[in-house]
Tab-separated table of C-alpha atoms in Angstrom:
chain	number	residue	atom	x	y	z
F	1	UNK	CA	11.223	17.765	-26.408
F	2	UNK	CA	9.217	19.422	-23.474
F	3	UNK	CA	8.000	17.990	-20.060
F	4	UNK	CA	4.535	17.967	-21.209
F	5	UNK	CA	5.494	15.257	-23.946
F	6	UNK	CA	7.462	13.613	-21.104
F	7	UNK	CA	4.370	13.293	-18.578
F	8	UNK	CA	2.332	12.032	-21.612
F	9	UNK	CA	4.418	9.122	-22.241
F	10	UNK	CA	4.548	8.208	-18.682
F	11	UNK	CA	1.182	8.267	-18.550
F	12	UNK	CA	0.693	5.995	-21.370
F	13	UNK	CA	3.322	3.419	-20.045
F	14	UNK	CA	1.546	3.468	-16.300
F	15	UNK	CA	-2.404	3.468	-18.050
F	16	UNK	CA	-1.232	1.446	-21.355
F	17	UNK	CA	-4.421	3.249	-22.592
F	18	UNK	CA	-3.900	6.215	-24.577
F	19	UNK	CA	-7.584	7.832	-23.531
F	20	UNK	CA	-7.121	6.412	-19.693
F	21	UNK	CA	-3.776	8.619	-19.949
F	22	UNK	CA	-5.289	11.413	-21.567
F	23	UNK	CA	-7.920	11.588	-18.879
F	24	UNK	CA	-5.159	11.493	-16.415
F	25	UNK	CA	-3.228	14.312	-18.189
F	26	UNK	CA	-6.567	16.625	-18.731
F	27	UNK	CA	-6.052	16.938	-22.037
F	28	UNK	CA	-8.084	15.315	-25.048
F	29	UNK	CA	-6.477	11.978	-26.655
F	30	UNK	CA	-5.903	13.833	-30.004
F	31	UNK	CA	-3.653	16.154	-28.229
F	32	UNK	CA	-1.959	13.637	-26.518
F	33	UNK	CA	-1.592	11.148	-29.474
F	34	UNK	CA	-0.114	14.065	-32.181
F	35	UNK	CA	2.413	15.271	-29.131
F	36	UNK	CA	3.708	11.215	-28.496
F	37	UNK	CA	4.018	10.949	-31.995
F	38	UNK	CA	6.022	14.202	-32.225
F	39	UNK	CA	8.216	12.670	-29.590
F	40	UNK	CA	8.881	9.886	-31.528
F	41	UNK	CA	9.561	11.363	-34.650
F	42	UNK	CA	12.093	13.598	-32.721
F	43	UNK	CA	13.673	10.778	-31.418
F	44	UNK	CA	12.992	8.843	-34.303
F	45	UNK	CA	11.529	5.469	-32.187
F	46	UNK	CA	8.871	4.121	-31.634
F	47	UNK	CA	7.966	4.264	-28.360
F	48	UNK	CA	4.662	2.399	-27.883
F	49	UNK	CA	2.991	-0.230	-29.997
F	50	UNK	CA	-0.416	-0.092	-30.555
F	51	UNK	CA	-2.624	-2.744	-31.628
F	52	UNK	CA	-6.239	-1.959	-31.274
F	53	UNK	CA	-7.076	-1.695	-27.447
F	54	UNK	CA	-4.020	-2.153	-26.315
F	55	UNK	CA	-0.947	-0.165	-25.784
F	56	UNK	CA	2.635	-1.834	-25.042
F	57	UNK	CA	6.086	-0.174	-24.227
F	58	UNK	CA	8.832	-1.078	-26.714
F	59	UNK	CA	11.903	-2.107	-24.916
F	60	UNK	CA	13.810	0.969	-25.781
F	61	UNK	CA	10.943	2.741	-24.774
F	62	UNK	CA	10.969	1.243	-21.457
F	63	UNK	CA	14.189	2.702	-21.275
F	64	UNK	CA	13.329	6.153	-22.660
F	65	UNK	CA	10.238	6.181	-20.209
F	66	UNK	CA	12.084	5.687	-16.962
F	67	UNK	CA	14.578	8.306	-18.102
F	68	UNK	CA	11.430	10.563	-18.526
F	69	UNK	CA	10.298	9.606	-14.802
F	70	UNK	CA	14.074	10.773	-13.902
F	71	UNK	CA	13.662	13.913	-15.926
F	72	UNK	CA	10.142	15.144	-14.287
F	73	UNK	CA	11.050	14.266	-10.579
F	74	UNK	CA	14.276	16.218	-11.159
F	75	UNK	CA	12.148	18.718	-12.510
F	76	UNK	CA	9.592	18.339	-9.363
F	77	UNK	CA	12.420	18.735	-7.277
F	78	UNK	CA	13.613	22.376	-8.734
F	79	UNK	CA	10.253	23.427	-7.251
F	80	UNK	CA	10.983	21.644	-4.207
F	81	UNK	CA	13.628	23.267	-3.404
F	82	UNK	CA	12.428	26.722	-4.018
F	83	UNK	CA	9.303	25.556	-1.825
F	84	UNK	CA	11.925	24.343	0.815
F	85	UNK	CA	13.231	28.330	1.223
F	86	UNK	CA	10.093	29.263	2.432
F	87	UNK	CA	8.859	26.594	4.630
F	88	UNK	CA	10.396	22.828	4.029
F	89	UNK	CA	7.023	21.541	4.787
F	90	UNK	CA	4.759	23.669	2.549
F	91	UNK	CA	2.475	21.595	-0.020
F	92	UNK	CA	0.523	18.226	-0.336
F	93	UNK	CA	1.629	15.044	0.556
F	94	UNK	CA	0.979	12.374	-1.336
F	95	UNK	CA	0.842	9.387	0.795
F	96	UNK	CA	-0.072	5.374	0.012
F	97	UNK	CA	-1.324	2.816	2.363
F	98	UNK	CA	-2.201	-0.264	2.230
F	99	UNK	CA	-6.216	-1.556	2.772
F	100	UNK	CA	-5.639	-3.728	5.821
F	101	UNK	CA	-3.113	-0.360	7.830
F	102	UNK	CA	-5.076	2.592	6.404
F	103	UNK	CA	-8.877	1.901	8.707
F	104	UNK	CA	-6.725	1.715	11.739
F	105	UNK	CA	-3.930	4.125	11.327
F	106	UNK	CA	-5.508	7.068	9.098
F	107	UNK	CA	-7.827	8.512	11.605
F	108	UNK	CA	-5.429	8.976	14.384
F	109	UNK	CA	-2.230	10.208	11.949
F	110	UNK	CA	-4.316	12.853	9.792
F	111	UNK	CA	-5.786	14.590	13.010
F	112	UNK	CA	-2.292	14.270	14.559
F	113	UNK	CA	-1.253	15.604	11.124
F	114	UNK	CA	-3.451	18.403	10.780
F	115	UNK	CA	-2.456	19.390	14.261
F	116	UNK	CA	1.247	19.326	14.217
F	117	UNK	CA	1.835	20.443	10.144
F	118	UNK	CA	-1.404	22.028	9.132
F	119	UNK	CA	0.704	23.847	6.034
F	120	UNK	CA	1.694	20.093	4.476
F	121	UNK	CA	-2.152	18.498	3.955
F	122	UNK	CA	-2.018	14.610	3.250
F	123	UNK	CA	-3.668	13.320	-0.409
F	124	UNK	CA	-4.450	9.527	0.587
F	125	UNK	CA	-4.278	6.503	-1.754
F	126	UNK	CA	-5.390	3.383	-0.619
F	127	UNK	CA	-4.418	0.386	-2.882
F	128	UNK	CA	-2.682	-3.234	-2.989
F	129	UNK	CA	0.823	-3.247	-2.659
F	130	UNK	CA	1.768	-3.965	-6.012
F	131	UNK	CA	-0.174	-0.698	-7.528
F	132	UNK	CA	1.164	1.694	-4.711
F	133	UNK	CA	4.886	0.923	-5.977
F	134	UNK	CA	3.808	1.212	-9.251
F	135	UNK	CA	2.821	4.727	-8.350
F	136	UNK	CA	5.559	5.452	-6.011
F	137	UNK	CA	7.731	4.397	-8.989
F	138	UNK	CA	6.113	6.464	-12.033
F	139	UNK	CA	5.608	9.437	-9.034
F	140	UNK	CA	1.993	9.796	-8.474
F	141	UNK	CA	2.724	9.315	-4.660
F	142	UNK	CA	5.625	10.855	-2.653
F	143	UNK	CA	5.551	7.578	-0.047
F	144	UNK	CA	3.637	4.640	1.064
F	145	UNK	CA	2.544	2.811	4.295
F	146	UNK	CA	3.146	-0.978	3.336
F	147	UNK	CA	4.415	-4.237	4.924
F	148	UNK	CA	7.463	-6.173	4.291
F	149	UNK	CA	8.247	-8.021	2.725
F	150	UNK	CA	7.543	-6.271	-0.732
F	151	UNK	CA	9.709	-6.718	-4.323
F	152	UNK	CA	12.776	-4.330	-4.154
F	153	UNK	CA	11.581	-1.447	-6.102
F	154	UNK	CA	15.216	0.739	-5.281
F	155	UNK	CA	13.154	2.529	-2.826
F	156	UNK	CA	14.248	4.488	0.186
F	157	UNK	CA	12.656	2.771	3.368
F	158	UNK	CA	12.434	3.392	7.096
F	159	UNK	CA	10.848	1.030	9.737
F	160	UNK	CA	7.879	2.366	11.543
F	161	UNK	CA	6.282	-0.904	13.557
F	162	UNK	CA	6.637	-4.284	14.165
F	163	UNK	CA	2.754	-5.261	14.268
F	164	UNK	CA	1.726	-8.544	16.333
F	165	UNK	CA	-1.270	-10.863	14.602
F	166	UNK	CA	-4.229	-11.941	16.765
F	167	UNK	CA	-6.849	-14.526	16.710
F	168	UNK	CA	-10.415	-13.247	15.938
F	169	UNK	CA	-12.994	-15.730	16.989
F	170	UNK	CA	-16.952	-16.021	17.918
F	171	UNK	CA	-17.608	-15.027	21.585
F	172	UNK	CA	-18.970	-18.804	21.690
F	173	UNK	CA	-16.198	-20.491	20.446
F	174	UNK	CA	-14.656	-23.090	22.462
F	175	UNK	CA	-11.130	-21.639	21.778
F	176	UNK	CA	-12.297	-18.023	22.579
F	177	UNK	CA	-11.819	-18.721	26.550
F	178	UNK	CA	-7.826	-19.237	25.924
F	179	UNK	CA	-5.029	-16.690	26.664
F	180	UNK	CA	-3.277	-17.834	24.239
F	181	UNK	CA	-3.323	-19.967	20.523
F	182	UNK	CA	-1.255	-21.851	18.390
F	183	UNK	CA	-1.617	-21.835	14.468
F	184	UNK	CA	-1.476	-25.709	14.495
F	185	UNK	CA	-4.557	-25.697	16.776
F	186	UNK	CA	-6.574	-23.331	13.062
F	187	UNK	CA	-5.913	-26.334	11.311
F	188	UNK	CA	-8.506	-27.627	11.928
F	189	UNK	CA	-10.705	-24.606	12.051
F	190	UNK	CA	-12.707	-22.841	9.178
F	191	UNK	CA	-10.627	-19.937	8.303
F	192	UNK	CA	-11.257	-16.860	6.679
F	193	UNK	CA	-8.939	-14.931	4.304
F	194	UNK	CA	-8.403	-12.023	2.552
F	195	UNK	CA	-9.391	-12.243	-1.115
F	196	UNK	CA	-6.109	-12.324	-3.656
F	197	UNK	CA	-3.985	-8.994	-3.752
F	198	UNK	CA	-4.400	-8.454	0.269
F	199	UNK	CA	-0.386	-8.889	1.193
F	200	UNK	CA	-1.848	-9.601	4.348
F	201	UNK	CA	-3.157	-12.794	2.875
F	202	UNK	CA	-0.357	-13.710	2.179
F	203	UNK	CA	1.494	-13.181	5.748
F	204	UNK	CA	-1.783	-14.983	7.104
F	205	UNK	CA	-0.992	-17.933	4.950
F	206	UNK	CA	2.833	-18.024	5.957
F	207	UNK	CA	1.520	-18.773	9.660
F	208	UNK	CA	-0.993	-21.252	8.295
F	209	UNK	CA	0.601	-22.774	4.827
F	210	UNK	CA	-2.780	-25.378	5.376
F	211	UNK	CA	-4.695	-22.782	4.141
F	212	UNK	CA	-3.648	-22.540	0.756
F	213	UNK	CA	-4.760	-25.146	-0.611
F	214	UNK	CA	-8.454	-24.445	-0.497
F	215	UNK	CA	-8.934	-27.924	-0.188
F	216	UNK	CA	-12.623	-28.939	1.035
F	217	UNK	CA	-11.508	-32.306	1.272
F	218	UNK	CA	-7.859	-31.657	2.456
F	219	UNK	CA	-6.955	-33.203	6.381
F	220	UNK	CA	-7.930	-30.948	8.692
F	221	UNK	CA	-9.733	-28.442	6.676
F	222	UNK	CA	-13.157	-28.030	6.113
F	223	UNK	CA	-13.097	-25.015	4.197
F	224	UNK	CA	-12.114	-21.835	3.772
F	225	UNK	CA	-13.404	-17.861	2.612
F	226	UNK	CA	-12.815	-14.830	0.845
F	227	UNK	CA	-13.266	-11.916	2.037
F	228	UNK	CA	-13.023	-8.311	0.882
F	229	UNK	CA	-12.042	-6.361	3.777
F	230	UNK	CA	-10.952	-7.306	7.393
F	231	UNK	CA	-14.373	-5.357	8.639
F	232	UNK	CA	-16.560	-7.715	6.520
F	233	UNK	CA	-14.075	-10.510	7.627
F	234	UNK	CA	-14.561	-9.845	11.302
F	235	UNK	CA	-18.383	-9.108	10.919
F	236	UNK	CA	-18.692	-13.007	9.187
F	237	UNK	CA	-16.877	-14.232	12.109
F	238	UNK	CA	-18.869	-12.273	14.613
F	239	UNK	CA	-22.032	-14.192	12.819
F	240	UNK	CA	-20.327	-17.837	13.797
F	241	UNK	CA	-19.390	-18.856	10.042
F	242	UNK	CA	-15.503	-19.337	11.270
F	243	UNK	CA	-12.103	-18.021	12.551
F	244	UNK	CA	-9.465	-15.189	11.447
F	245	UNK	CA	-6.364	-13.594	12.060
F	246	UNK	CA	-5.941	-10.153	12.335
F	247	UNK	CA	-3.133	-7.371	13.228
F	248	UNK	CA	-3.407	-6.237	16.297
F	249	UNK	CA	-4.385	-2.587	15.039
F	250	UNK	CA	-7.394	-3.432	13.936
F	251	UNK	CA	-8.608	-4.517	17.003
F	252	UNK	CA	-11.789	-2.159	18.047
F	253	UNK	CA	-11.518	0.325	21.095
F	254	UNK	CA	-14.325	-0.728	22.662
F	255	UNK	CA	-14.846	-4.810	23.596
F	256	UNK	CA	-17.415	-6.409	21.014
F	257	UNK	CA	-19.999	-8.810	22.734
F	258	UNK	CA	-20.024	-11.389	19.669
F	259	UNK	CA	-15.802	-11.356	18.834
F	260	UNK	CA	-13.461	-12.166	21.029
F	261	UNK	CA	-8.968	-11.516	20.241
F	262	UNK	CA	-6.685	-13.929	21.552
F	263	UNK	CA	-3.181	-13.604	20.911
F	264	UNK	CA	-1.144	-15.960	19.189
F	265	UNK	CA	1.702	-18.024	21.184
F	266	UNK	CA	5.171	-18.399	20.930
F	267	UNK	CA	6.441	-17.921	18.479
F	268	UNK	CA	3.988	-14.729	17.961
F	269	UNK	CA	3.903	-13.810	14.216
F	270	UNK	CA	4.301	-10.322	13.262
F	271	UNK	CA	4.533	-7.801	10.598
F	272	UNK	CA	6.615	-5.061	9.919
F	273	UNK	CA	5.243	-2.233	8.481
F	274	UNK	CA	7.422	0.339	6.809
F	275	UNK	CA	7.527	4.331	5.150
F	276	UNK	CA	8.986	4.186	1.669
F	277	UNK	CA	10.004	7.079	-1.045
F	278	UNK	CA	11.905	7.194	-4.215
F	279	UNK	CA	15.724	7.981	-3.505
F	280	UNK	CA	15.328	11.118	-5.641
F	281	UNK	CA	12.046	12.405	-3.189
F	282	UNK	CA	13.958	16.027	-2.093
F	283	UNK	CA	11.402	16.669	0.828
F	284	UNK	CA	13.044	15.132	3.756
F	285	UNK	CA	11.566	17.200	6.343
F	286	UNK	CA	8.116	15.728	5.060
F	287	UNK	CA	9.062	12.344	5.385
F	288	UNK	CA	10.951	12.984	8.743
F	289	UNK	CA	7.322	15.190	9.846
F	290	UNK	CA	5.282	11.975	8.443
F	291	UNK	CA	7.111	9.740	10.880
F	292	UNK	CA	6.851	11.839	13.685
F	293	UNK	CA	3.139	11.894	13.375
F	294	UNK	CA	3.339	8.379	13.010
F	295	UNK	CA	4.944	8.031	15.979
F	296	UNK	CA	2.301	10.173	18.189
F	297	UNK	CA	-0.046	7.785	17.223
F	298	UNK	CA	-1.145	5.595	20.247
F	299	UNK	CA	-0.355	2.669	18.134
F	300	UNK	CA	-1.794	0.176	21.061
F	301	UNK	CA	0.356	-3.466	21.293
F	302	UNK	CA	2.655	-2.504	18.254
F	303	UNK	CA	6.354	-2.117	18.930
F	304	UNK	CA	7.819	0.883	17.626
F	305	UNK	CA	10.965	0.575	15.288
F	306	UNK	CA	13.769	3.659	14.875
């Protein structure tokens, strides 16, 4: 049994595609099919099943593939540590965020970054929720940037913000004059959301439940629409085809002539948006470096969390 065999099947069990995982492996899929069925043999299981197209884990494999996981970060961490002699903050970082943080935060925290720890460069992946844990988890990122709440993955965690949402309306609109807005008064406005995936979405839809039922005919709803991004959002809204809500963040430097923000009143929802890493990540001083350059962000109308 080696640690090349061990990556393999991880890679298999994350891409459930023996050429995807091959690909991500850089080796051919005939060298990575005879060295998983070596491993097998060895252990004398059967690891995957394989029917045509598709690749499965066997439930003992499940098993043996999470121990592998184990194995390689231990592994990663011997390096670590050797790394950490030198300088505790030499190498990459691999670092997650989510769609609707990284526009808003990335710009400010690499330069900061890049400034402060020139010798630990970030490698960015941005990504839903759900496929950032499942790459924290199989260790293809060190940490993410995501929101709470988020399925218990036995993740290390540390608070970074609590994030306030704001109303994003056309300059004309008769609500844009206010200082202030309540979600019952978007009931009866046409709201646009996030397609499915965006977390976000779903926070937006825990301040306005009416929205999710999609309802044309529904009582106070006329309708309601997807979009991809909270740009392309904003930029529909700008054009007069309805209202959104937005985190505060993302509002632009510089006042737009066609959108105006109004803030949302008591009881103001928020998000909180949090650091995580797997409890067996060695590099603290990384993560403790990542948050400080977190921190010297400006992070306009956010309250900070220690």
């Amino acid at each position: 049994m080696t640690l090349t065999e061990l990556r393999y099947i991880v890679a298999v069990a994350r891409e459930r595609h023996f050429g995807r995982a091959a690909e991500a492996c850089f080796v051919s899929q005939p060298t990575l099919s005879v060295a998983i069925k070596k491993l097998e043999e060895e252990l004398d299981v059967k690891i995957f099943e394989r029917g045509g197209s598709e690749v499965s884990v066997t439930p003992l494999g499940e098993e043996i593939v999470r121990q592998a996981q184990s194995v390689l970060d231990q592994a990663g961490a011997i390096k670590e540590i050797a790394k950490r002699g030198k300088d505790p903050l030499a190498g990459a970082l691999r670092l997650g965020i989510i769609y609707t943080i990284g526009p808003y935060l990335l710009p400010e925290l690499v330069r900061h970054t890049i400034e402060k720890y020139p010798q630990m460069p970030l490698m960015l992946q941005e990504n839903f929720t759900v496929k950032l844990l499942d790459m924290l988890r199989t260790g293809e990122l060190d940490c993410a940037i995501l929101a709470d709440p988020f399925p218990d993955a036995g993740l290390a965690t540390a608070p970074l913000y609590e994030e306030p949402f704001m109303v994003a309306l056309p300059a004309g609109h008769a609500l844009a004059s206010r200082t202030s807005i309540s979600a019952e008064e978007l009931k009866a406005e046409t709201m646009l959301l996030l397609g499915n995936g965006h977390c976000f979405r779903d926070h937006v839809l825990e301040v306005c439940p009416e929205f999710a039922r999609f309802s044309s005919d529904a009582e106070g709803i006329r309708k309601s629409f997807e979009g991809s991004s909270l740009e392309t959002i904003k930029h529909m809204v700008a054009s007069g085809m309805g209202v959104t809500v937005v985190p505060r963040l993302s509002l632009p430097r510089e006042p737009s002539p066609h959108l105006k923000f109004v803030p949302f009143s008591e009881p103001i929802p928020t998000r909180r948006v949090v650091l995580a890493w797997r409890r067996s990540f060695t590099r603290y001083e990384a993560i403790a470096a990542l948050r400080n350059a977190i921190y010297a962000c400006e992070l306009d109308g956010v309250k900070r969390l220690s």
